[in-house]
PDB file of C-alpha atoms and ligand atoms in Angstrom:
ATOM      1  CA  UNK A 174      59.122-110.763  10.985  1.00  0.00           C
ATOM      2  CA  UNK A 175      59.929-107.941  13.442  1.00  0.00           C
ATOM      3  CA  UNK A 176      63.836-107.087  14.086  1.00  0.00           C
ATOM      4  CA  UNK A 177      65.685-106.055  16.299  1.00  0.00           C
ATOM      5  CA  UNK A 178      68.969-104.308  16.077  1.00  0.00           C
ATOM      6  CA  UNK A 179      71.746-106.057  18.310  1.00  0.00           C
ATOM      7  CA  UNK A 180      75.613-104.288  18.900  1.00  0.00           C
ATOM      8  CA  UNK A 181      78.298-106.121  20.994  1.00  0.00           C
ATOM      9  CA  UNK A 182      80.939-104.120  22.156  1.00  0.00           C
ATOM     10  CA  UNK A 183      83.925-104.645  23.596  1.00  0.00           C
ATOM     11  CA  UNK A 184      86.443-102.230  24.976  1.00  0.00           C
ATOM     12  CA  UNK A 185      88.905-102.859  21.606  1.00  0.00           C
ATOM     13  CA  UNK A 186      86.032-102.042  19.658  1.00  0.00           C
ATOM     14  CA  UNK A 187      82.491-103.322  18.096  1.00  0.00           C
ATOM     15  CA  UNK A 188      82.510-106.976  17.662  1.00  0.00           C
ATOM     16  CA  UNK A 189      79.199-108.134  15.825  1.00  0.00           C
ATOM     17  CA  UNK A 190      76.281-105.882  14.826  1.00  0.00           C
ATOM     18  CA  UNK A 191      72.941-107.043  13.250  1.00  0.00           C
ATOM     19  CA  UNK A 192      69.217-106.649  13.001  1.00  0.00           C
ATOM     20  CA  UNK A 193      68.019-110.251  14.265  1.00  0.00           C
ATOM     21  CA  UNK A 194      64.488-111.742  15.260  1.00  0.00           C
ATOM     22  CA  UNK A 195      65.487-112.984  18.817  1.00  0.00           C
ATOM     23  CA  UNK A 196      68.548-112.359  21.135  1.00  0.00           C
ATOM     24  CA  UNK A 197      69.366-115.350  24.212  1.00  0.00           C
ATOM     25  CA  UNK A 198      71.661-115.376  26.502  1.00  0.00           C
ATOM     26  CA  UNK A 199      72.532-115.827  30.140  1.00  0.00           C
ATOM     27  CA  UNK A 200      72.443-113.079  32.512  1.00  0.00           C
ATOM     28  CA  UNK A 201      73.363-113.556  35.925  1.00  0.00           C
ATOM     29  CA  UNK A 202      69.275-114.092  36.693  1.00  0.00           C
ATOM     30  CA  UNK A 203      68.954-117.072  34.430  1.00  0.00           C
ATOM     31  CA  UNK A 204      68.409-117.603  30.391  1.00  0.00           C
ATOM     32  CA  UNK A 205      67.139-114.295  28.578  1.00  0.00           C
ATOM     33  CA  UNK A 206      65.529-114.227  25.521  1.00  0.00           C
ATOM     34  CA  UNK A 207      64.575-110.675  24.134  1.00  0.00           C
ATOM     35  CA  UNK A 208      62.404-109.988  20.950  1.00  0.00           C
ATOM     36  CA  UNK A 209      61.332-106.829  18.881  1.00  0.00           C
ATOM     37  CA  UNK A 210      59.764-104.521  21.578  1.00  0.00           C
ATOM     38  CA  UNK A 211      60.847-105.619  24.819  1.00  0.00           C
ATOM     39  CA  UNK A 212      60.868-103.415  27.815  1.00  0.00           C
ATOM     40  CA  UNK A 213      63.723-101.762  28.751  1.00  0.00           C
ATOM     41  CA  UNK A 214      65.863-103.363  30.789  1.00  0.00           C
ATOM     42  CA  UNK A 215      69.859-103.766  32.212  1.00  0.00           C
ATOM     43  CA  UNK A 216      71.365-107.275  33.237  1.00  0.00           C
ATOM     44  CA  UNK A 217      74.556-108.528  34.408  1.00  0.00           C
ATOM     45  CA  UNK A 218      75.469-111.189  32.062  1.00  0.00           C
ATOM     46  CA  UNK A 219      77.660-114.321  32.764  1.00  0.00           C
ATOM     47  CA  UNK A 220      80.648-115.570  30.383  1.00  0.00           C
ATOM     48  CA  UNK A 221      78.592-117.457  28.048  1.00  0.00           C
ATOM     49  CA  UNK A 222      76.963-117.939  24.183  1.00  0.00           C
ATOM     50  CA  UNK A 223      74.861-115.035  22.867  1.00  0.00           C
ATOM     51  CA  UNK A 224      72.742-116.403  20.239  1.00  0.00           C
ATOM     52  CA  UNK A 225      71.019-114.233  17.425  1.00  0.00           C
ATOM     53  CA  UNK A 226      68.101-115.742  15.089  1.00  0.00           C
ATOM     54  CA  UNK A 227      67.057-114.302  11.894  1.00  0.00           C
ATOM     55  CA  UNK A 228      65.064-116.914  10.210  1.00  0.00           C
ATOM     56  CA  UNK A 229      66.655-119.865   9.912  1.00  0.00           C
ATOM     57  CA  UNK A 230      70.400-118.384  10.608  1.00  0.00           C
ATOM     58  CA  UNK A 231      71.926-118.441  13.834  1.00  0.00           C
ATOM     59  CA  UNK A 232      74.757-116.698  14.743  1.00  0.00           C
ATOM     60  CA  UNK A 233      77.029-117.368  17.978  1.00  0.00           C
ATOM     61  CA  UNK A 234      78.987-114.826  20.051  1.00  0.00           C
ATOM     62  CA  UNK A 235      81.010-116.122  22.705  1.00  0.00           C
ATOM     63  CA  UNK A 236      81.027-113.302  25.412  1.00  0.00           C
ATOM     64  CA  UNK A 237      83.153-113.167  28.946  1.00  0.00           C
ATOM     65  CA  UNK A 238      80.674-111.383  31.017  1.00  0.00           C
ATOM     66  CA  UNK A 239      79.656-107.891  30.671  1.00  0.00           C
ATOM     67  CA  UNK A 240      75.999-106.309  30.884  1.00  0.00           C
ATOM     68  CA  UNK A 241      73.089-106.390  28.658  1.00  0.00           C
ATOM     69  CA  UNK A 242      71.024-103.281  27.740  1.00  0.00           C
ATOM     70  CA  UNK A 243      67.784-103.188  26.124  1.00  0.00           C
ATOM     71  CA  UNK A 244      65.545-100.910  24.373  1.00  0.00           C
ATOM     72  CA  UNK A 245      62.520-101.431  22.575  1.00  0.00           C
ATOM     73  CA  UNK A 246      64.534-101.136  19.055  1.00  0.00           C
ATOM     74  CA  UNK A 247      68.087-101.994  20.300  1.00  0.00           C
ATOM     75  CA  UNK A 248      69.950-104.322  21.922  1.00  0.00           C
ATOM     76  CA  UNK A 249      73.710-103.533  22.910  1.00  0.00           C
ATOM     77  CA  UNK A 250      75.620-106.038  24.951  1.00  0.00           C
ATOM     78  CA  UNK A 251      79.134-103.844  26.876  1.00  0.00           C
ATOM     79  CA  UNK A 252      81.143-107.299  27.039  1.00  0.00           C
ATOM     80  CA  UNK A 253      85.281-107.491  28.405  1.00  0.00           C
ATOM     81  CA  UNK A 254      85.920-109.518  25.378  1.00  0.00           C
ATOM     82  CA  UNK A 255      83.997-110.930  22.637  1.00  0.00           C
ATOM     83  CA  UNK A 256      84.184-113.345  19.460  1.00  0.00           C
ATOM     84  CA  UNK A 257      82.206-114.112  16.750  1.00  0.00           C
ATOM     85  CA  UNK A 258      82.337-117.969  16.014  1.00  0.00           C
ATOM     86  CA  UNK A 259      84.230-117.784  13.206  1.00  0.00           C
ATOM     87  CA  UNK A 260      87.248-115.415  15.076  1.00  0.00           C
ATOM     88  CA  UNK A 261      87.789-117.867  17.562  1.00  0.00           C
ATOM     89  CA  UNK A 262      90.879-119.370  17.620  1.00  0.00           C
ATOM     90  CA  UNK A 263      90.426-123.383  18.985  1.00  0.00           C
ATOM     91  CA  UNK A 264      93.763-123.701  19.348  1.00  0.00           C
ATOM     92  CA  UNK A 265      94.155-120.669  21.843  1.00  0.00           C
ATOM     93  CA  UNK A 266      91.288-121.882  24.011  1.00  0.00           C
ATOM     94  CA  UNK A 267      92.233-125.043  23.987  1.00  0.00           C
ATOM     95  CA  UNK A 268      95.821-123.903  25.582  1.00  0.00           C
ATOM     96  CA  UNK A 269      94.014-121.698  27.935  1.00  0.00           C
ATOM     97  CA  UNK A 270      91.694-124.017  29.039  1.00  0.00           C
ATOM     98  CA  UNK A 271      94.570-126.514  29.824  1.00  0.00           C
ATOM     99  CA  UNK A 272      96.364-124.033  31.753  1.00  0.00           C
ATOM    100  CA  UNK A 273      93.628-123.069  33.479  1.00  0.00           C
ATOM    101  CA  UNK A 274      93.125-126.327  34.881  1.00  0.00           C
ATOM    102  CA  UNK A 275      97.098-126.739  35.964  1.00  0.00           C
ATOM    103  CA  UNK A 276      96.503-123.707  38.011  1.00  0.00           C
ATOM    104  CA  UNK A 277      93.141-125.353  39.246  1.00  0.00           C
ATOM    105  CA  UNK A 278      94.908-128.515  40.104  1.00  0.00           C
ATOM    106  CA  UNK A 279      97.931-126.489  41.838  1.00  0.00           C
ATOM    107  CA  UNK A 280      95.796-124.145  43.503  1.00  0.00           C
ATOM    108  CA  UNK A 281      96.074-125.631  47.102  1.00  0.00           C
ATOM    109  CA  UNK A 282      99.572-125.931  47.309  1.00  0.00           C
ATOM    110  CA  UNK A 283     100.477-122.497  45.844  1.00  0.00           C
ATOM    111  CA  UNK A 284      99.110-119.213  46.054  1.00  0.00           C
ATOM    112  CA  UNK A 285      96.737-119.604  42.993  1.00  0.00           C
ATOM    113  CA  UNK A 286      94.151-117.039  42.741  1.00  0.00           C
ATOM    114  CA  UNK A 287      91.451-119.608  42.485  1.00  0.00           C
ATOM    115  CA  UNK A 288      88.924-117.100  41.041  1.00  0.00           C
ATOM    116  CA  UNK A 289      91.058-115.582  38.157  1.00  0.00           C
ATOM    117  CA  UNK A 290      91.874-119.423  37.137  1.00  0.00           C
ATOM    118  CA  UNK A 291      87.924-120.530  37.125  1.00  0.00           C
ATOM    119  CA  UNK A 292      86.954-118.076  35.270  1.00  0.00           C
ATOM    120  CA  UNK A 293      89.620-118.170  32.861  1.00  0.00           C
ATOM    121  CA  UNK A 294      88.677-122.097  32.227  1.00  0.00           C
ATOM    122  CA  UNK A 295      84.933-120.561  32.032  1.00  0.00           C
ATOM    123  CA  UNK A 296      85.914-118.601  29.340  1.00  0.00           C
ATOM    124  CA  UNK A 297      87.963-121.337  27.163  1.00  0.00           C
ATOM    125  CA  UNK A 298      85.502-123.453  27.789  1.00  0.00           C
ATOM    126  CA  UNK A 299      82.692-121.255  26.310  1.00  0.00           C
ATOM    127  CA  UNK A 300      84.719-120.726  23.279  1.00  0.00           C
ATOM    128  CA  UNK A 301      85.507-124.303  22.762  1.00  0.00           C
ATOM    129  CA  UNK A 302      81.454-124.546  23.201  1.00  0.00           C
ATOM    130  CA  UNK A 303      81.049-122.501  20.218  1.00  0.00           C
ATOM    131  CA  UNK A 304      83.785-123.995  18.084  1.00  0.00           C
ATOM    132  CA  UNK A 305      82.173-127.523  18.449  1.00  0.00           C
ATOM    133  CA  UNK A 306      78.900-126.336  16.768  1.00  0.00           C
ATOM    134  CA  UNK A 307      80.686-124.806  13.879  1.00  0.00           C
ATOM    135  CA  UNK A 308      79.232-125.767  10.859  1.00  0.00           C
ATOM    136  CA  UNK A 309      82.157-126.843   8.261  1.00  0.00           C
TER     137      UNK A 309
HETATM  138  P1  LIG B 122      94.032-116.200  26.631  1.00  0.00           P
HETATM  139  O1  LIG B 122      94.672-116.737  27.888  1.00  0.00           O
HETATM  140  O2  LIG B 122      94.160-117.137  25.464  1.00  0.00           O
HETATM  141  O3  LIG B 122      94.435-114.779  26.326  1.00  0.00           O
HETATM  142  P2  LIG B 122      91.656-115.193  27.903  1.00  0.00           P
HETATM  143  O4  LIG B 122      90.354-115.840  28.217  1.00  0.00           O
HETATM  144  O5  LIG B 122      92.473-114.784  29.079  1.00  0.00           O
HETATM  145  O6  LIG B 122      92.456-116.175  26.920  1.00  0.00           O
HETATM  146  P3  LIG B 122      90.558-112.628  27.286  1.00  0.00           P
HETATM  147  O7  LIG B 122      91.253-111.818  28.341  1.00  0.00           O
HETATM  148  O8  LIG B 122      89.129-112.991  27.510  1.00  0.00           O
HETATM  149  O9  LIG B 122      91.425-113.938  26.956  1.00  0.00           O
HETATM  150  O10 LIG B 122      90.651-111.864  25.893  1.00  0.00           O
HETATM  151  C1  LIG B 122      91.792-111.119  25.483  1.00  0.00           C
HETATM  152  C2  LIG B 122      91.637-110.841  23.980  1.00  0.00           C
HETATM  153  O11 LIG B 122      91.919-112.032  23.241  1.00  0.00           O
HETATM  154  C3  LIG B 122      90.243-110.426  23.578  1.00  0.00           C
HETATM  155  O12 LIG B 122      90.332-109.515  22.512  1.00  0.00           O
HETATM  156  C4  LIG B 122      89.599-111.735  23.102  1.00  0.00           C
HETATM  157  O13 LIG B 122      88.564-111.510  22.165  1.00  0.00           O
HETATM  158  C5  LIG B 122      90.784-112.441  22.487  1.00  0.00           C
HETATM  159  N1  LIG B 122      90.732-113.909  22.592  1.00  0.00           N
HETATM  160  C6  LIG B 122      90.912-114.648  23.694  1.00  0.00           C
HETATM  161  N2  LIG B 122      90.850-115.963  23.427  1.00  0.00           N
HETATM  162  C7  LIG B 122      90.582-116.060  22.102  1.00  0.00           C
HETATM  163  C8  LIG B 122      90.379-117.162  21.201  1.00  0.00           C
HETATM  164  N3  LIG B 122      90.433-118.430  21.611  1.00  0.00           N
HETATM  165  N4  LIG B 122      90.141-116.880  19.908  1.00  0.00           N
HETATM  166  C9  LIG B 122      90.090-115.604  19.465  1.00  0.00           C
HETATM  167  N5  LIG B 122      90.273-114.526  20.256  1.00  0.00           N
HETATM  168  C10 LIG B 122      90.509-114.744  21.561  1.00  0.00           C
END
């Protein structure tokens, strides 16, 4: 099978690298999925699960956001933060994701930035996404 050589990055530094059969994820357009020679291309991407096949392994990046560039031999994905499954911390998402909420809930009676708290939960909530399909 053909690969394809995928990089996240994240401002701290590179996250995961690997040469894969077939990248998906979620850009801002709807559900990507790139293979070996795909035409170039840049897309917004939305907090969510990149997934990387090779064979009959999958691996699972949890990314908040960030943009998506591809070239026919490389994909590199410019993300605010990052996490392989097996870096994520359940406990620490599970914490956010509660306090997220609270300032969900309180959000009409104080002055909650309703934004900054939705995406927050978006982001615990993709984590926690990942952490349920670990395998153990
Ligand atoms: P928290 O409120 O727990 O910090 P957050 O969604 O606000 O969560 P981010 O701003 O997206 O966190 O990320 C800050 C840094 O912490 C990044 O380096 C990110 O990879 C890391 N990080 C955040 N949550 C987790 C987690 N549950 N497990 C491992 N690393 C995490």
């Amino acid at each position: 099978m053909k690969t394809i050589n995928v990089s996240v990055v994240t401002p701290d530094g590179p996250v995961y690298e690997s040469d894969v059969e077939m990248v998906s994820t979620k850009a801002l357009s709807g559900e990507l999925g790139i293979l070996p020679g795909h035409i170039p291309m840049v897309a917004p991407l939305q907090v969510g699960v990149v997934r990387l096949k090779n064979g009959s392994q999958q691996d699972l990046v949890a990314v908040s956001g960030g943009f998506l560039e591809v070239r026919p031999d490389k994909v590199t994905i410019l993300a605010q933060s990052a996490e392989k499954s097996s870096d994520i911390d359940a406990e620490r998402a599970l914490r956010a994701k509660e306090r997220a909420e609270q300032r969900l809930r309180e959000a009409q009676a104080a002055n909650v930035d309703f934004k900054r708290a939705e995406l927050a939960l978006q982001r615990a909530i993709n984590r926690l996404s990942i952490v349920e399909k670990r395998h153990f």
